[in-house]
PDB file of C-alpha atoms in Angstrom:
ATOM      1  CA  UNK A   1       0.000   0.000   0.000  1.00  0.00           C
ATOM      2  CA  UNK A   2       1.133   3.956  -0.720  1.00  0.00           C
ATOM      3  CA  UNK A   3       1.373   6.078   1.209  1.00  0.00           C
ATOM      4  CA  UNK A   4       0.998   9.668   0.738  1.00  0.00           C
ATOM      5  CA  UNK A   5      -2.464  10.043  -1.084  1.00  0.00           C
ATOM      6  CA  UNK A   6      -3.551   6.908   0.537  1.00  0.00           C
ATOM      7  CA  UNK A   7      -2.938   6.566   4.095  1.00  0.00           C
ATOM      8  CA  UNK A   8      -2.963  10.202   4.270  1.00  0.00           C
ATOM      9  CA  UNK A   9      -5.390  12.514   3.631  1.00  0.00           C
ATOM     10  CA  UNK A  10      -5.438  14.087  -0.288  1.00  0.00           C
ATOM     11  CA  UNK A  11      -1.940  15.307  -0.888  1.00  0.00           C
ATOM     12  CA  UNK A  12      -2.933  17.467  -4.104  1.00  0.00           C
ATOM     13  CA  UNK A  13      -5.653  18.998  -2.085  1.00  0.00           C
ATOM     14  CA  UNK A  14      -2.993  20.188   0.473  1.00  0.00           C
ATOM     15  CA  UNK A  15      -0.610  21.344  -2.633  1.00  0.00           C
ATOM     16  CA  UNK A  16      -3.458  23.622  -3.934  1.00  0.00           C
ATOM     17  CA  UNK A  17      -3.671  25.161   0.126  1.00  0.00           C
ATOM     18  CA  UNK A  18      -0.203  25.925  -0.248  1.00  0.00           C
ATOM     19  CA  UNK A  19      -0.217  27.522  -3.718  1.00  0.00           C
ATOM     20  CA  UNK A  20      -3.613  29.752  -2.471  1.00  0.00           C
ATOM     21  CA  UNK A  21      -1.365  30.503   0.537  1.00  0.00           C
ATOM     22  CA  UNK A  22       1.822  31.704  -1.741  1.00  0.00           C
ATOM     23  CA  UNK A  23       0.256  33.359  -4.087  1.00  0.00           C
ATOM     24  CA  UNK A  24       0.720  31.207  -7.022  1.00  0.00           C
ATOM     25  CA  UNK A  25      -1.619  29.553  -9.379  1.00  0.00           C
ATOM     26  CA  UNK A  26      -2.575  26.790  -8.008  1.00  0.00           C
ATOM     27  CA  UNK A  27      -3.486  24.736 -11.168  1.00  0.00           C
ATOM     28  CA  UNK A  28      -0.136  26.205 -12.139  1.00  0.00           C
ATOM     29  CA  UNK A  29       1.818  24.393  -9.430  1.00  0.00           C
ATOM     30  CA  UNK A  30      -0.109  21.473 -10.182  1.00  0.00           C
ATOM     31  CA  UNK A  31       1.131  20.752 -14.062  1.00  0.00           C
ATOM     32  CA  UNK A  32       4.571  21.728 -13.261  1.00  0.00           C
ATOM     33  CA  UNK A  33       5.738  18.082 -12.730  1.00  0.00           C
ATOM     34  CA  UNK A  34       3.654  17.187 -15.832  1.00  0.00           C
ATOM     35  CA  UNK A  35       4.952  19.843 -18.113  1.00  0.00           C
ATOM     36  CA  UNK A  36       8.113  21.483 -16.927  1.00  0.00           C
ATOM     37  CA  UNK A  37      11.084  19.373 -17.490  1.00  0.00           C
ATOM     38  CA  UNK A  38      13.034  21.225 -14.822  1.00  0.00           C
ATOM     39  CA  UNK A  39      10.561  20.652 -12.478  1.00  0.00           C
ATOM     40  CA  UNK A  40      10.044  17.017 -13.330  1.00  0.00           C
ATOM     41  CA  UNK A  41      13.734  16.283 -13.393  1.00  0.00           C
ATOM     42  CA  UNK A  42      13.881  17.562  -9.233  1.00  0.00           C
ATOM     43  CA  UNK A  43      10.848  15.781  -8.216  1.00  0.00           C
ATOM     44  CA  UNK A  44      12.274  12.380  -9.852  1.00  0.00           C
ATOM     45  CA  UNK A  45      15.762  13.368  -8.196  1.00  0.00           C
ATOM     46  CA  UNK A  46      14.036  13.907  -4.627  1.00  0.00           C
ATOM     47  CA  UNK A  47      12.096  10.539  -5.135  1.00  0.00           C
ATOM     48  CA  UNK A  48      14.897   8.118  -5.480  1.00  0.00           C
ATOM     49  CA  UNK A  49      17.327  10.616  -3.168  1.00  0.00           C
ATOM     50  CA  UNK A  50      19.761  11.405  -5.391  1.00  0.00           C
ATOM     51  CA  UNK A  51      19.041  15.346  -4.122  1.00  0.00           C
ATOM     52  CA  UNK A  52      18.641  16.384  -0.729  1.00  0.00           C
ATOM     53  CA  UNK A  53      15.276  18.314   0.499  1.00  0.00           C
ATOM     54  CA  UNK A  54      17.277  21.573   0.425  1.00  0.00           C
ATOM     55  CA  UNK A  55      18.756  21.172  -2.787  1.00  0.00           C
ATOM     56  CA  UNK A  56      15.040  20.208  -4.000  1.00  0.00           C
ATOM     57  CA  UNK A  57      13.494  23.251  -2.524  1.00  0.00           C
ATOM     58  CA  UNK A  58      16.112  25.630  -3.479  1.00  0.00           C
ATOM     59  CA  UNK A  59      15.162  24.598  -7.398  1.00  0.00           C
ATOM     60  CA  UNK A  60      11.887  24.570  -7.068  1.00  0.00           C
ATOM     61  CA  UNK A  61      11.487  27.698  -6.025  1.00  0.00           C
ATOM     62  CA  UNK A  62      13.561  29.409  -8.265  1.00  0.00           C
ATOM     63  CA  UNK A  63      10.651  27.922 -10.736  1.00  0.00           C
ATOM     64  CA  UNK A  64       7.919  29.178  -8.597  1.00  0.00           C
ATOM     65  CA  UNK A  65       9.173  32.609  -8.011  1.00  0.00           C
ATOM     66  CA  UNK A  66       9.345  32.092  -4.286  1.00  0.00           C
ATOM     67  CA  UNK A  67      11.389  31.676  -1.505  1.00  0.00           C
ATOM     68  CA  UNK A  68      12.775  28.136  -0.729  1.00  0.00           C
ATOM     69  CA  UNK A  69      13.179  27.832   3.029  1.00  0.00           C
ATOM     70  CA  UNK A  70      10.496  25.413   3.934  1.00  0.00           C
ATOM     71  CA  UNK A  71       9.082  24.777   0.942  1.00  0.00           C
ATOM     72  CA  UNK A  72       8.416  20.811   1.178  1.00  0.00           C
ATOM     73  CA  UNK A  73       6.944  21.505   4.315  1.00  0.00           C
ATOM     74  CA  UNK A  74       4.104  24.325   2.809  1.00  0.00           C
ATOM     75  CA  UNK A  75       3.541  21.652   0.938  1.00  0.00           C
ATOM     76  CA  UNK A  76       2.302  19.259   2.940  1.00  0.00           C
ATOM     77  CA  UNK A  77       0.907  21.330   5.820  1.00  0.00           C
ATOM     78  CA  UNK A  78      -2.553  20.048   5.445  1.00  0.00           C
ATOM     79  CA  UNK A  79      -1.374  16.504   4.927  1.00  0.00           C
ATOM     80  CA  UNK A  80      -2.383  13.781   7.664  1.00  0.00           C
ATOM     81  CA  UNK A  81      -3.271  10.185   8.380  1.00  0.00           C
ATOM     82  CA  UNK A  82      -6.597   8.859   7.499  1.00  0.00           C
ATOM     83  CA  UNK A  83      -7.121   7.157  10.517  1.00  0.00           C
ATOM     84  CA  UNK A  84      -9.846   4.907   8.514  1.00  0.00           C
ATOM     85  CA  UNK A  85      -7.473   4.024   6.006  1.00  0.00           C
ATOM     86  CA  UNK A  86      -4.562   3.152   8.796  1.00  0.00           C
ATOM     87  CA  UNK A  87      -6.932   0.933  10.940  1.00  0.00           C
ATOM     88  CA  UNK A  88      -7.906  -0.979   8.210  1.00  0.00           C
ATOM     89  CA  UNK A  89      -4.124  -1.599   7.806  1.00  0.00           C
ATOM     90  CA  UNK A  90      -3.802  -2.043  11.370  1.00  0.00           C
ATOM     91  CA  UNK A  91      -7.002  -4.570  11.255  1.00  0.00           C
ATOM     92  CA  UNK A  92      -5.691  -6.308   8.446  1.00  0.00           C
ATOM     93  CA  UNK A  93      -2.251  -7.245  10.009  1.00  0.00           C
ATOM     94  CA  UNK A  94      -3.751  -8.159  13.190  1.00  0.00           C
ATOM     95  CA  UNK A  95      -5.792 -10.804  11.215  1.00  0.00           C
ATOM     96  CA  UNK A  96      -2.928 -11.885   9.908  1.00  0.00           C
ATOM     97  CA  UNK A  97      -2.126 -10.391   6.641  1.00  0.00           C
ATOM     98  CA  UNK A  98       0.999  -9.464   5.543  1.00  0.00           C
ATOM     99  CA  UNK A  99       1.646  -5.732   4.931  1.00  0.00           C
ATOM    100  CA  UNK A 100       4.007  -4.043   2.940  1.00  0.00           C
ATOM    101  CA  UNK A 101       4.477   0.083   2.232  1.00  0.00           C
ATOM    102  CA  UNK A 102       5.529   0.958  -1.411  1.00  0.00           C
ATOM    103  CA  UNK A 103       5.852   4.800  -1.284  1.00  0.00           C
ATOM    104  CA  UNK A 104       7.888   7.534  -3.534  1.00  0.00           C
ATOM    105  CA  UNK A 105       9.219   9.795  -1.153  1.00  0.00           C
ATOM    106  CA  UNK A 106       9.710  13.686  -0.556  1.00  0.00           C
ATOM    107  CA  UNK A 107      12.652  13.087   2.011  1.00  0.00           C
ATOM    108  CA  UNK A 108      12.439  10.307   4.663  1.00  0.00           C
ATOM    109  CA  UNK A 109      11.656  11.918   7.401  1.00  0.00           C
ATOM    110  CA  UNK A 110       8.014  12.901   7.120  1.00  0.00           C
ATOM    111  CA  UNK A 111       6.928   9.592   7.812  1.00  0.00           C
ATOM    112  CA  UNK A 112       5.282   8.680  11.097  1.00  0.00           C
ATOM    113  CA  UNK A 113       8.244   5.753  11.624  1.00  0.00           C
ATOM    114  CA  UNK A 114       6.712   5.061  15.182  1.00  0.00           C
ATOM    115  CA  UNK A 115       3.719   3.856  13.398  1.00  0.00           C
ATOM    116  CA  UNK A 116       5.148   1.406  11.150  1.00  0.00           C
ATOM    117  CA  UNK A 117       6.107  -1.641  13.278  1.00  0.00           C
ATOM    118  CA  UNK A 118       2.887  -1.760  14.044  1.00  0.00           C
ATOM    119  CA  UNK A 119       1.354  -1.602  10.411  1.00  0.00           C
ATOM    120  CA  UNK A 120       3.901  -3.151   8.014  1.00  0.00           C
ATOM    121  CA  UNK A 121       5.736  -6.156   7.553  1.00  0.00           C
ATOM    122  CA  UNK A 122       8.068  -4.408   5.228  1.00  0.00           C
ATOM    123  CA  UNK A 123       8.877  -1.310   4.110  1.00  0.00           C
ATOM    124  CA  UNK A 124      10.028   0.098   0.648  1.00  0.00           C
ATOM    125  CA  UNK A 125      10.535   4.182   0.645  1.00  0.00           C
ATOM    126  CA  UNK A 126      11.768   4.870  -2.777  1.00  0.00           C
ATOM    127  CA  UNK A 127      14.554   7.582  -1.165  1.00  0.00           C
ATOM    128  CA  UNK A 128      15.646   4.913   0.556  1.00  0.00           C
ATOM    129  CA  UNK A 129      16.013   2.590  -2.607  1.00  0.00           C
ATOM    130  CA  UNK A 130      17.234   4.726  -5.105  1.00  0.00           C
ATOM    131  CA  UNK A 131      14.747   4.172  -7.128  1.00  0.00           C
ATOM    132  CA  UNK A 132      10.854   5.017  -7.575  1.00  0.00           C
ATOM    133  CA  UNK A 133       7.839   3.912  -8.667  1.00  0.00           C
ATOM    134  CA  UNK A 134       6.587   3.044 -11.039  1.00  0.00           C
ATOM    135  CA  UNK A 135      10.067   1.332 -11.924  1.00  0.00           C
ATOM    136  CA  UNK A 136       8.960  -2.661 -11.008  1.00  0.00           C
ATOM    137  CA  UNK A 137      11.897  -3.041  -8.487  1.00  0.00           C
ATOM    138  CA  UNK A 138       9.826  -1.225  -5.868  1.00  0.00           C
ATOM    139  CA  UNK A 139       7.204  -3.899  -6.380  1.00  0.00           C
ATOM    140  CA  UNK A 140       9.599  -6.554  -6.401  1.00  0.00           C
ATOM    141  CA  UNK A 141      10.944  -5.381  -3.070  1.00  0.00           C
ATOM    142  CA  UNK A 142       7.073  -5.308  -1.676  1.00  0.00           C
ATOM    143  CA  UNK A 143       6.337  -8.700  -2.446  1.00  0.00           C
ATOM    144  CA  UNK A 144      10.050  -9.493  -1.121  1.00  0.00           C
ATOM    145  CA  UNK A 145       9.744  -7.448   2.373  1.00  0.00           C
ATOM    146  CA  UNK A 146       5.596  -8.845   2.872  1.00  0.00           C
ATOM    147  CA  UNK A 147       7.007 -12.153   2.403  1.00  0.00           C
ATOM    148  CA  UNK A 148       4.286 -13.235   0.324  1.00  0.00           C
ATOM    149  CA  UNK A 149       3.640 -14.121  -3.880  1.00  0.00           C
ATOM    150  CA  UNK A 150       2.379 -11.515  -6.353  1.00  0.00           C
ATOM    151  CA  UNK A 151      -0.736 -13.352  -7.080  1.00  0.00           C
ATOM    152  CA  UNK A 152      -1.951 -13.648  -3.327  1.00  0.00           C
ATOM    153  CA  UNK A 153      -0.495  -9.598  -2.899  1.00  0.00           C
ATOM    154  CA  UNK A 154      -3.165  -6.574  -3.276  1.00  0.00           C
ATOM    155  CA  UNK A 155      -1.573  -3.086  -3.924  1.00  0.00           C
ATOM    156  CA  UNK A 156      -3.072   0.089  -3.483  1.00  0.00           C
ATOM    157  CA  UNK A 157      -2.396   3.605  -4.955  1.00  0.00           C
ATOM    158  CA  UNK A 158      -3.766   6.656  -5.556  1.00  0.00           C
ATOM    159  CA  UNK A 159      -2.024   6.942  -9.105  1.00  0.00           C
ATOM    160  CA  UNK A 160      -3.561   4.869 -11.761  1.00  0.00           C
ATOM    161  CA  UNK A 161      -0.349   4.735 -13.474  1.00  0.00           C
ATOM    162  CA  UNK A 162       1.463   3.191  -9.981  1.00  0.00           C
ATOM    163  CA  UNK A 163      -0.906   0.147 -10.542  1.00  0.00           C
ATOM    164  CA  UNK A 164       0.337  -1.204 -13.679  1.00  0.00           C
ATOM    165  CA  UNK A 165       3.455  -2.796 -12.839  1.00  0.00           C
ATOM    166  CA  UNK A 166       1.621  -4.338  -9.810  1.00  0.00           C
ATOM    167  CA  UNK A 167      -0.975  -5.808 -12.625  1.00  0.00           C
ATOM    168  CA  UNK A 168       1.948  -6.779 -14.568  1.00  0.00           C
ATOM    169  CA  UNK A 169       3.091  -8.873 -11.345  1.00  0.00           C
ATOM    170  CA  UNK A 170      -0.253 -10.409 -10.813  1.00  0.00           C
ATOM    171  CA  UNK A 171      -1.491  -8.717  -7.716  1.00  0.00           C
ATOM    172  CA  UNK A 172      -4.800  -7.425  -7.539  1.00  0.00           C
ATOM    173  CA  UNK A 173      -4.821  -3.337  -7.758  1.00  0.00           C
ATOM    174  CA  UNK A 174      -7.163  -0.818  -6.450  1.00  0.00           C
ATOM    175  CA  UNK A 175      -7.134   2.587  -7.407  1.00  0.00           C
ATOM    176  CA  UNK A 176      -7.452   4.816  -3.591  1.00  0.00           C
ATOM    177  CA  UNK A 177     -10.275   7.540  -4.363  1.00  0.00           C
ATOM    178  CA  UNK A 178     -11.557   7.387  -0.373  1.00  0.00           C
ATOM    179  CA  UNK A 179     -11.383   5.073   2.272  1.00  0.00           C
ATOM    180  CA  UNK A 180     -15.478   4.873   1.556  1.00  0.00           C
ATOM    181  CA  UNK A 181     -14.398   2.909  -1.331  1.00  0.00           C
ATOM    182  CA  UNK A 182     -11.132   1.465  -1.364  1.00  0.00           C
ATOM    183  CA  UNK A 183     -12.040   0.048   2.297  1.00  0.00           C
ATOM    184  CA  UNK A 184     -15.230  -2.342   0.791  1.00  0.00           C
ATOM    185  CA  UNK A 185     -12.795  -3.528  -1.867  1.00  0.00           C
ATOM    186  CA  UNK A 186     -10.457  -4.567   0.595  1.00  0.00           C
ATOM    187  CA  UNK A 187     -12.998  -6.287   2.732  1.00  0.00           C
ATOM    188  CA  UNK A 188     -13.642  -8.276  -0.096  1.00  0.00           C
ATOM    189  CA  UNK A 189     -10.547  -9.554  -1.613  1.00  0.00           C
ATOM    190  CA  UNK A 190      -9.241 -10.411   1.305  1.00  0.00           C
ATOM    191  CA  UNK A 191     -12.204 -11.813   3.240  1.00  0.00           C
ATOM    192  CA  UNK A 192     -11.837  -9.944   6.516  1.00  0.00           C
ATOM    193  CA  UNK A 193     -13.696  -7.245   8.422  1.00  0.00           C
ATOM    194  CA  UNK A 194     -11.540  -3.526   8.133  1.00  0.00           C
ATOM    195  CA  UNK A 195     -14.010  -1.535   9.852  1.00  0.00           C
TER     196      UNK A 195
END
């Protein structure tokens, strides 16, 4: 499972906060990545680590036309568990099911570590890695650290495009919209109660 956008609450949505809050566009700030080489070239660089957070930041900015200095962390401001989402992870391991978390990164130390003994078997942070998905090593190493096969795995993303290579594995794939619906479709693959 992924988890900014997924076990958190909407990370765009927090994005376009930011962007309202800095006076930029925020649909703007929201194709960069898509359409702005530049752009594209530091978010992939952040992901897999090969840049530091400052070094991210500091580029960004200058293609934002703002300051740097705690950039990342505008970004995310409004960003938080979904406690739904994270007890039905919680639920699931305690009935026995094997967890894994397959996430692209924005620095490693955002992540609520203390939480993840309890929720995950293993644990695949693409800055950690070196690499990012949707590259299928960061599948390979979910299925690896879960300890269980691709065709009994179910991976869950809030990027169509991140499910792909899990299809191409043979795990099931759910697209996150809302816990209202990604929850159900849990409960029934894998037979068990979240809720």
């Amino acid at each position: 499972i992924d988890w900014g956008g997924v076990l958190t609450t909407n990370l765009f949505a927090s994005f376009r906060a930011f962007a309202t809050r800095s006076g930029i566009d925020p649909q703007s700030l929201m194709t960069r990545f898509r359409t702005d080489p530049s752009a594209r070239e530091l978010l992939v660089e952040l992901e897999t680590g090969a840049i530091d957070e400052s070094a991210f930041e500091h580029g960004f900015a200058a293609i934002l036309k703002i300051e740097p200095d705690g950039l990342i962390d505008g970004l995310f401001a409004d960003v938080h568990p979904d406690e739904e989402m994270v007890q039905a992870v919680r639920l699931a391991r305690r009935a026995g099911v094997r967890t894994a978390l397959v996430s692209n990164s924005w620095g490693v130390h955002r992540y609520p570590l203390d939480m993840f003994e309890e929720l995950f078997d293993g644990v695949v942070i693409s800055g950690e890695e070196g690499v990012r998905k949707p590259a299928m090593r960061m599948y390979e190493l979910g299925i690896e650290r879960a300890g269980a096969p691709a065709r009994s795995c179910v991976f869950v993303d809030d990027l169509p495009f991140n499910l792909t290579p899990a299809q191409e594995l043979g795990m099931a794939a759910i697209h996150h919209t809302s816990a209202q619906t990604t929850i159900p479709e849990l409960e029934r693959l894998l037979g068990i109660p979240l809720r």
